[in-house]
CSV table of C-alpha atoms in Angstrom, one decimal:
chain,number,residue,atom,x,y,z
A,1,MET,CA,19.1,-16.3,-3.6
A,2,LYS,CA,16.8,-18.8,-2.1
A,3,LYS,CA,13.8,-17.1,-3.7
A,4,ALA,CA,15.5,-17.2,-7.1
A,5,GLU,CA,16.0,-20.9,-7.0
A,6,PRO,CA,12.5,-22.0,-8.2
A,7,LEU,CA,12.9,-19.7,-11.2
A,8,PHE,CA,16.4,-20.9,-11.9
A,9,LEU,CA,15.2,-24.5,-11.9
A,10,LEU,CA,12.3,-23.6,-14.2
A,11,VAL,CA,14.6,-22.1,-16.7
A,12,LEU,CA,17.0,-25.0,-16.4
A,13,ARG,CA,14.4,-27.6,-17.0
A,14,VAL,CA,12.8,-25.8,-20.0
A,15,ALA,CA,16.3,-25.3,-21.5
A,16,MET,CA,17.1,-29.0,-21.0
A,17,ALA,CA,13.7,-30.0,-22.4
A,18,ALA,CA,14.2,-27.9,-25.5
A,19,LEU,CA,17.6,-29.3,-26.1
A,20,LEU,CA,16.4,-32.9,-25.8
A,21,LEU,CA,13.4,-32.3,-28.1
A,22,PHE,CA,15.7,-30.8,-30.7
A,23,SER,CA,18.2,-33.6,-30.4
A,24,ALA,CA,15.3,-36.1,-30.7
A,25,TRP,CA,13.8,-34.4,-33.8
A,26,VAL,CA,17.1,-34.5,-35.6
A,27,LYS,CA,17.3,-38.3,-35.0
A,28,LEU,CA,13.6,-39.0,-35.8
A,29,LYS,CA,12.8,-36.7,-38.7
A,30,PRO,CA,11.3,-38.4,-41.7
A,31,GLU,CA,12.9,-38.9,-45.0
A,32,VAL,CA,12.6,-36.0,-47.4
A,33,VAL,CA,11.3,-37.6,-50.6
A,34,GLY,CA,12.9,-36.2,-53.7
A,35,GLY,CA,10.9,-35.0,-56.7
A,36,GLU,CA,11.6,-34.2,-60.3
A,37,GLY,CA,15.3,-33.4,-60.3
A,38,VAL,CA,15.4,-32.9,-56.6
A,39,ALA,CA,17.5,-35.3,-54.5
A,40,PRO,CA,15.9,-37.0,-51.5
A,41,GLN,CA,17.4,-36.8,-48.1
A,42,PRO,CA,17.7,-39.8,-45.8
A,43,SER,CA,15.6,-40.0,-42.6
A,44,GLY,CA,16.9,-39.2,-39.2
A,45,PRO,CA,16.9,-42.8,-38.1
A,46,PHE,CA,18.9,-43.9,-41.1
A,47,VAL,CA,21.6,-41.3,-40.4
A,48,PHE,CA,21.6,-41.9,-36.6
A,49,ALA,CA,21.8,-45.7,-37.2
A,50,LEU,CA,25.0,-45.1,-39.2
A,51,ALA,CA,26.4,-42.9,-36.4
A,52,VAL,CA,25.5,-45.5,-33.7
A,53,SER,CA,27.1,-48.4,-35.7
A,54,SER,CA,30.2,-46.4,-36.3
A,55,TYR,CA,30.8,-46.2,-32.6
A,56,GLU,CA,31.4,-50.0,-32.7
A,57,ILE,CA,30.1,-50.4,-29.2
A,58,LEU,CA,26.7,-52.1,-29.6
A,59,PRO,CA,26.3,-55.4,-31.5
A,60,SER,CA,24.6,-54.8,-34.8
A,61,SER,CA,21.5,-56.6,-33.7
A,62,LEU,CA,20.9,-53.8,-31.1
A,63,VAL,CA,21.6,-50.9,-33.4
A,64,PRO,CA,18.0,-50.6,-34.7
A,65,LEU,CA,16.5,-50.6,-31.2
A,66,ALA,CA,19.1,-48.0,-30.0
A,67,THR,CA,18.4,-45.9,-33.0
A,68,PHE,CA,14.8,-45.4,-32.0
A,69,ALA,CA,15.1,-45.8,-28.2
A,70,VAL,CA,17.6,-43.0,-27.6
A,71,PRO,CA,15.5,-40.3,-29.3
A,72,TRP,CA,12.2,-41.5,-27.9
A,73,VAL,CA,13.5,-41.6,-24.4
A,74,GLU,CA,14.8,-38.1,-25.0
A,75,VAL,CA,11.3,-37.1,-26.1
A,76,VAL,CA,9.6,-38.6,-23.0
A,77,VAL,CA,12.1,-37.0,-20.7
A,78,ALA,CA,11.7,-33.7,-22.4
A,79,VAL,CA,7.9,-33.8,-22.1
A,80,ALA,CA,8.2,-34.7,-18.4
A,81,LEU,CA,10.6,-31.8,-17.8
A,82,LEU,CA,8.5,-29.4,-19.8
A,83,VAL,CA,5.3,-30.0,-18.0
A,84,GLY,CA,6.9,-30.6,-14.7
A,85,TRP,CA,5.7,-34.1,-14.1
A,86,TRP,CA,8.2,-36.4,-12.2
A,87,THR,CA,10.9,-33.8,-12.8
A,88,ARG,CA,13.5,-35.4,-10.6
A,89,GLY,CA,13.0,-38.8,-12.2
A,90,ALA,CA,13.3,-37.2,-15.6
A,91,GLY,CA,16.4,-35.3,-14.6
A,92,LEU,CA,17.9,-38.5,-13.3
A,93,LEU,CA,17.2,-40.3,-16.6
A,94,ALA,CA,18.6,-37.3,-18.5
A,95,ALA,CA,21.8,-37.6,-16.4
A,96,VAL,CA,22.0,-41.3,-17.0
A,97,LEU,CA,21.6,-40.7,-20.8
A,98,LEU,CA,24.3,-38.0,-20.8
A,99,ALA,CA,26.7,-40.1,-18.7
A,100,THR,CA,26.2,-43.0,-21.2
A,101,PHE,CA,26.9,-40.7,-24.2
A,102,THR,CA,29.9,-39.3,-22.5
A,103,ALA,CA,31.3,-42.8,-21.8
A,104,ALA,CA,30.7,-43.7,-25.5
A,105,VAL,CA,32.5,-40.5,-26.6
A,106,VAL,CA,35.5,-41.2,-24.3
A,107,SER,CA,35.7,-44.7,-25.5
A,108,VAL,CA,35.9,-43.5,-29.1
A,109,ILE,CA,38.6,-41.0,-28.2
A,110,LEU,CA,40.6,-43.6,-26.4
A,111,ARG,CA,40.4,-46.0,-29.4
A,112,GLY,CA,41.7,-43.2,-31.6
A,113,MET,CA,38.7,-43.2,-33.9
A,114,ASN,CA,37.7,-40.2,-36.0
A,115,LEU,CA,33.9,-39.9,-36.0
A,116,SER,CA,31.2,-37.4,-36.0
A,117,CYS,CA,29.0,-37.8,-32.9
A,118,GLY,CA,25.6,-37.8,-34.4
A,119,CYS,CA,24.3,-35.8,-31.5
A,120,PHE,CA,22.6,-32.8,-33.1
A,121,GLY,CA,23.0,-33.6,-36.8
A,122,LYS,CA,24.6,-30.7,-38.7
A,123,TYR,CA,23.9,-28.3,-35.8
A,124,LYS,CA,26.3,-27.7,-33.0
A,125,LEU,CA,26.0,-26.5,-29.4
A,126,LEU,CA,29.4,-25.6,-28.0
A,127,CYS,CA,31.6,-27.9,-30.1
A,128,ASP,CA,31.6,-29.0,-33.8
A,129,GLY,CA,30.1,-32.3,-34.7
A,130,SER,CA,33.2,-34.4,-34.3
A,131,VAL,CA,33.9,-36.6,-31.3
A,132,GLY,CA,36.6,-35.1,-29.1
A,133,TRP,CA,37.3,-33.8,-25.6
A,134,CYS,CA,35.3,-30.6,-26.4
A,135,LYS,CA,32.3,-32.9,-26.7
A,136,VAL,CA,33.1,-34.6,-23.4
A,137,GLY,CA,33.1,-31.1,-21.8
A,138,GLU,CA,29.9,-30.2,-23.4
A,139,ASN,CA,28.2,-33.4,-22.2
A,140,LEU,CA,29.5,-32.8,-18.7
A,141,VAL,CA,28.0,-29.3,-18.6
A,142,LEU,CA,24.6,-30.8,-19.7
A,143,LEU,CA,25.0,-33.7,-17.3
A,144,SER,CA,25.5,-31.3,-14.4
A,145,MET,CA,22.3,-29.4,-15.4
A,146,ALA,CA,20.4,-32.7,-15.4
A,147,TRP,CA,21.9,-33.7,-12.1
A,148,VAL,CA,20.7,-30.4,-10.5
A,149,LEU,CA,17.2,-31.1,-11.7
A,150,ALA,CA,17.4,-34.7,-10.4
A,151,GLY,CA,18.5,-33.4,-7.0
A,152,ARG,CA,16.5,-30.2,-6.6
A,153,GLY,CA,13.4,-30.8,-8.7
A,154,GLY,CA,11.8,-28.6,-11.3
A,155,GLY,CA,11.2,-25.3,-9.3
A,156,MET,CA,8.2,-23.2,-10.4
A,157,LEU,CA,5.2,-24.3,-12.3
A,158,GLU,CA,5.6,-28.0,-11.7
A,159,LEU,CA,2.5,-30.0,-12.7
A,160,ARG,CA,3.3,-32.6,-10.1
A,161,ARG,CA,6.0,-32.3,-7.5
A,162,SER,CA,8.6,-35.0,-7.6
A,163,ALA,CA,9.4,-37.2,-4.6
B,1,MET,CA,17.7,-39.5,-3.7
B,2,SER,CA,14.7,-41.5,-2.8
B,3,ALA,CA,13.7,-44.8,-4.4
B,4,LYS,CA,10.7,-43.0,-5.8
B,5,VAL,CA,12.9,-41.0,-8.1
B,6,TYR,CA,14.6,-44.1,-9.5
B,7,VAL,CA,11.2,-45.6,-10.1
B,8,GLN,CA,10.1,-42.5,-12.0
B,9,ALA,CA,13.2,-42.6,-14.1
B,10,GLY,CA,12.6,-46.3,-14.8
B,11,VAL,CA,9.0,-45.7,-15.8
B,12,ILE,CA,9.9,-42.8,-18.1
B,13,ALA,CA,12.6,-45.0,-19.8
B,14,ALA,CA,10.2,-47.8,-20.2
B,15,VAL,CA,7.6,-45.5,-21.9
B,16,GLY,CA,10.3,-44.2,-24.2
B,17,VAL,CA,11.5,-47.7,-25.2
B,18,ALA,CA,8.0,-48.9,-25.7
B,19,ILE,CA,7.3,-46.0,-28.2
B,20,ALA,CA,10.7,-46.8,-29.8
B,21,VAL,CA,9.7,-50.4,-30.4
B,22,VAL,CA,6.5,-49.4,-32.0
B,23,ASP,CA,8.2,-46.7,-34.2
B,24,SER,CA,11.0,-49.1,-35.2
B,25,THR,CA,8.5,-51.7,-36.5
B,26,ARG,CA,6.4,-49.0,-38.2
B,27,ARG,CA,9.3,-47.6,-40.2
B,28,PRO,CA,12.3,-49.9,-39.9
B,29,VAL,CA,15.7,-48.4,-40.8
B,30,LYS,CA,16.5,-49.4,-44.3
B,31,THR,CA,19.8,-51.1,-44.5
B,32,PRO,CA,21.4,-51.3,-47.9
B,33,GLU,CA,21.7,-54.6,-49.6
B,34,PRO,CA,25.2,-56.1,-49.4
B,35,MET,CA,27.0,-56.1,-52.7
B,36,ALA,CA,27.4,-59.4,-54.5
B,37,SER,CA,31.1,-59.6,-53.8
B,38,PRO,CA,32.4,-60.4,-50.4
B,39,ASP,CA,33.3,-57.5,-48.1
B,40,ARG,CA,37.0,-58.2,-47.7
B,41,SER,CA,40.0,-56.0,-47.8
B,42,VAL,CA,42.6,-56.4,-50.4
B,43,GLY,CA,45.1,-54.1,-48.7
B,44,GLY,CA,46.9,-51.1,-50.0
B,45,GLN,CA,48.3,-52.4,-53.2
B,46,GLY,CA,45.6,-54.8,-54.1
B,47,ALA,CA,46.4,-58.2,-55.6
B,48,THR,CA,43.2,-59.5,-57.2
B,49,ASN,CA,41.5,-59.8,-60.5
B,50,GLY,CA,44.5,-59.1,-62.6
B,51,THR,CA,43.4,-61.3,-65.5
B,52,SER,CA,42.6,-59.0,-68.3
B,53,SER,CA,44.9,-56.8,-70.3
B,54,GLN,CA,45.2,-53.2,-69.1
B,55,GLY,CA,43.3,-50.5,-70.8
B,56,ASP,CA,40.6,-52.6,-72.5
B,57,PRO,CA,38.1,-53.5,-69.8
B,58,LYS,CA,35.0,-55.4,-70.9
B,59,PRO,CA,31.9,-53.6,-69.6
B,60,ALA,CA,29.0,-55.6,-68.3
B,61,PRO,CA,26.1,-55.9,-70.7
B,62,GLY,CA,24.2,-52.7,-70.9
B,63,GLU,CA,26.7,-50.9,-68.9
B,64,ALA,CA,29.0,-48.6,-70.9
B,65,PRO,CA,32.0,-47.5,-68.9
B,66,LYS,CA,32.5,-43.8,-69.4
B,67,ALA,CA,34.5,-40.9,-68.1
B,68,ALA,CA,33.5,-39.4,-64.9
B,69,PRO,CA,30.6,-37.1,-65.8
B,70,VAL,CA,31.7,-34.4,-63.4
B,71,PRO,CA,31.4,-31.0,-64.9
B,72,GLU,CA,34.0,-29.2,-62.8
B,73,SER,CA,36.5,-32.0,-62.9
B,74,THR,CA,39.5,-32.2,-65.1
B,75,PRO,CA,40.8,-35.3,-66.8
B,76,PRO,CA,43.4,-37.3,-65.0
B,77,GLU,CA,46.9,-35.9,-65.3
B,78,LYS,CA,49.2,-37.9,-67.5
B,79,THR,CA,52.6,-38.5,-66.0
B,80,GLY,CA,55.1,-40.7,-67.7
B,81,GLY,CA,52.5,-42.3,-69.9
B,82,GLN,CA,50.3,-43.3,-67.0
B,83,ALA,CA,47.1,-41.4,-66.8
B,84,GLY,CA,46.6,-40.5,-63.2
B,85,GLY,CA,49.3,-42.8,-62.3
B,86,GLY,CA,52.1,-40.5,-61.4
B,87,ALA,CA,55.5,-41.9,-60.7
B,88,GLY,CA,54.3,-45.1,-59.0
B,89,GLY,CA,51.4,-45.8,-61.3
B,90,ALA,CA,53.0,-48.5,-63.3
B,91,SER,CA,54.1,-50.5,-60.3
B,92,VAL,CA,50.8,-50.5,-58.4
B,93,LYS,CA,48.2,-50.8,-61.1
B,94,VAL,CA,46.1,-54.0,-61.0
B,95,ALA,CA,43.9,-54.5,-64.1
B,96,VAL,CA,40.2,-54.7,-63.4
B,97,ALA,CA,38.3,-56.7,-66.0
B,98,ASP,CA,35.0,-56.8,-64.1
B,99,PRO,CA,34.4,-54.4,-61.2
B,100,SER,CA,31.5,-56.6,-60.0
B,101,ALA,CA,34.1,-59.3,-59.1
B,102,LEU,CA,35.9,-56.9,-56.7
B,103,PRO,CA,35.3,-56.8,-53.0
B,104,VAL,CA,33.7,-53.7,-51.6
B,105,LYS,CA,36.9,-52.4,-50.2
B,106,ILE,CA,39.5,-52.1,-52.9
B,107,GLY,CA,43.2,-51.2,-52.9
B,108,VAL,CA,45.1,-48.5,-54.8
B,109,GLY,CA,46.0,-50.8,-57.7
B,110,GLU,CA,42.4,-51.5,-58.6
B,111,ALA,CA,41.4,-47.9,-58.0
B,112,LEU,CA,44.1,-46.7,-60.3
B,113,SER,CA,43.0,-49.1,-63.0
B,114,MET,CA,39.4,-48.0,-62.7
B,115,LEU,CA,40.4,-44.4,-62.9
B,116,GLU,CA,42.6,-44.8,-65.9
B,117,ASP,CA,40.1,-46.9,-67.7
B,118,HIS,CA,37.2,-44.6,-66.9
B,119,GLN,CA,35.4,-47.4,-65.2
B,120,ALA,CA,34.2,-45.5,-62.2
B,121,VAL,CA,33.4,-42.0,-60.9
B,122,PHE,CA,35.5,-41.2,-57.9
B,123,ILE,CA,33.9,-39.5,-54.9
B,124,ASP,CA,36.0,-37.6,-52.4
B,125,GLY,CA,34.1,-37.6,-49.0
B,126,ARG,CA,36.6,-35.4,-47.1
B,127,LYS,CA,36.2,-31.8,-46.0
B,128,ALA,CA,36.4,-29.0,-48.5
B,129,ASP,CA,39.8,-27.7,-47.4
B,130,VAL,CA,41.6,-31.0,-47.6
B,131,PHE,CA,39.9,-31.7,-51.0
B,132,ALA,CA,41.2,-28.4,-52.3
B,133,ALA,CA,44.7,-29.2,-51.1
B,134,GLY,CA,44.7,-32.3,-53.2
B,135,HIS,CA,42.5,-35.1,-54.5
B,136,ILE,CA,42.4,-37.9,-56.9
B,137,PRO,CA,42.2,-36.4,-60.4
B,138,GLY,CA,38.6,-35.9,-61.6
B,139,ALA,CA,37.1,-36.8,-58.2
B,140,PHE,CA,33.6,-35.5,-57.4
B,141,HIS,CA,33.6,-33.8,-54.0
B,142,MET,CA,30.6,-34.8,-51.9
B,143,GLN,CA,30.6,-35.3,-48.1
B,144,PHE,CA,28.1,-37.5,-46.2
B,145,VAL,CA,26.6,-34.4,-44.7
B,146,ASP,CA,25.8,-33.1,-48.2
B,147,ILE,CA,23.5,-36.1,-48.7
B,148,THR,CA,21.8,-35.8,-45.3
B,149,ASP,CA,21.2,-32.1,-45.7
B,150,GLY,CA,20.4,-32.1,-49.4
B,151,ASN,CA,23.3,-29.8,-50.3
B,152,ALA,CA,24.3,-28.7,-53.8
B,153,PRO,CA,26.8,-31.5,-54.4
B,154,TRP,CA,24.2,-34.2,-53.6
B,155,GLN,CA,21.7,-32.4,-55.8
B,156,GLU,CA,24.1,-32.3,-58.7
B,157,PHE,CA,25.2,-35.9,-58.1
B,158,PHE,CA,21.6,-37.1,-58.1
B,159,ARG,CA,20.8,-35.1,-61.2
B,160,THR,CA,23.8,-36.0,-63.3
B,161,MET,CA,24.9,-39.5,-62.2
B,162,ASN,CA,23.7,-42.8,-63.6
B,163,ARG,CA,22.7,-45.5,-61.3
B,164,ASP,CA,24.3,-48.1,-63.6
B,165,ASP,CA,27.8,-46.5,-63.2
B,166,TRP,CA,30.4,-47.7,-60.8
B,167,PHE,CA,31.6,-45.4,-58.0
B,168,VAL,CA,34.7,-45.4,-55.9
B,169,VAL,CA,34.4,-43.5,-52.6
B,170,TYR,CA,37.4,-42.5,-50.5
B,171,CYS,CA,38.1,-40.4,-47.4
B,172,ASP,CA,41.1,-40.3,-45.1
B,173,GLY,CA,41.5,-44.0,-45.0
B,174,GLY,CA,42.1,-46.1,-41.9
B,175,ASP,CA,39.3,-45.4,-39.4
B,176,CYS,CA,37.5,-42.9,-41.5
B,177,HIS,CA,33.8,-43.8,-41.7
B,178,GLU,CA,32.8,-41.2,-44.3
B,179,SER,CA,33.2,-43.6,-47.2
B,180,GLU,CA,31.1,-46.3,-45.6
B,181,HIS,CA,28.4,-43.8,-44.8
B,182,ILE,CA,28.3,-42.4,-48.3
B,183,ARG,CA,28.2,-45.9,-49.7
B,184,LYS,CA,25.3,-46.9,-47.6
B,185,ALA,CA,23.4,-43.7,-48.4
B,186,LEU,CA,24.0,-44.1,-52.1
B,187,THR,CA,23.0,-47.7,-52.0
B,188,ASN,CA,19.8,-46.6,-50.2
B,189,TYR,CA,19.0,-44.5,-53.3
B,190,GLY,CA,19.7,-47.1,-55.9
B,191,PHE,CA,23.4,-46.3,-56.6
B,192,SER,CA,24.4,-49.9,-55.8
B,193,LYS,CA,27.7,-50.2,-57.5
B,194,VAL,CA,29.8,-48.4,-54.9
B,195,LEU,CA,33.3,-49.5,-53.9
B,196,ILE,CA,35.5,-48.0,-51.2
B,197,LEU,CA,39.2,-47.2,-51.6
B,198,GLU,CA,40.1,-48.6,-48.2
B,199,VAL,CA,43.4,-46.7,-47.7
B,200,GLY,CA,41.8,-43.5,-48.8
B,201,PHE,CA,43.6,-40.5,-50.1
B,202,PRO,CA,46.7,-40.9,-47.8
B,203,GLY,CA,47.2,-44.4,-49.3
B,204,TRP,CA,46.8,-43.0,-52.8
B,205,LYS,CA,49.3,-40.2,-52.2
B,206,SER,CA,51.8,-42.4,-50.5
B,207,ALA,CA,51.8,-44.7,-53.5
B,208,GLY,CA,53.2,-41.8,-55.4
B,209,LEU,CA,50.1,-41.4,-57.7
B,210,SER,CA,49.2,-38.1,-59.2
B,211,VAL,CA,47.1,-35.6,-57.3
B,212,ASP,CA,44.9,-32.8,-58.6
B,213,THR,CA,44.5,-29.5,-56.8
B,214,ARG,CA,42.1,-27.9,-59.2
């Protein structure tokens, strides 16, 4: 069991990195410019900004920064996890992000709002795109994965061992 | 967990935020221009702009009001002489002489008037199953996700609709954000004359107005 742990941690961190990169891509993808008779599609930031503002948690002045900060932090965390550089710090930050998202989702549920979460765009992981207790459970699973990485490090093939 | 791990997390976060600041200045999120009219609610029944006679709205120059150009839609049902009005149509209708004088969020009375007078294309932003169960007569079904994903309803809308037309978007009313999201996306692409039926379909239905299931 002890021998399998480094491999388990490697799989965990690659999975977490892939998930974060995908989530970031959905939020950062550029606008699809329409052509002759073909409709354009709004950019990821445009759609994510609407999702962020619909949560009614941040003041509107902070929405543009949050719109870009969330996915870019996800990208940097994902790269750190992928290459195994400061894995524990990256895992801790992923856990903080997920705890923040979970708190936001719970706040929306408690206020009785009916929103789509804006997490993975049209794609879904375990739950559909709407905010609900399923999403809280999904986030808690991801948060526990991140917490394991924060506590145990990245296992095999780390570029630089964490503290 | 050692202090070093917290420092690592802080540095990673700082790098991410720094990149975000650069990216946000490079391609700022376009926010739609606010409409000329103030964004204020007029409630479920609506009580504004009732100055002109019903049925003979005066279009703005160069802007010919027309029936909703929705290929699959049907004309509003006529019930008791009130097109689309249903049983409660006569009592709630509020004549709209000039849609540009309306607030962004309108009530059932103004929406009914705009429907009957063919002043606007109605957009139903709800899910397909609830749309099929009942919608405002002649409404075009298009969800926000159709716009973000470039789905067929958005393609058809983009191809067939005129940017000079008025649109009324509705969803489930209350805390439903679909209408607002659709309005912002449409405004982003030049469809700037978009109003929201604030009480949504539930408000329309509870006012006793006619519903189409085709």
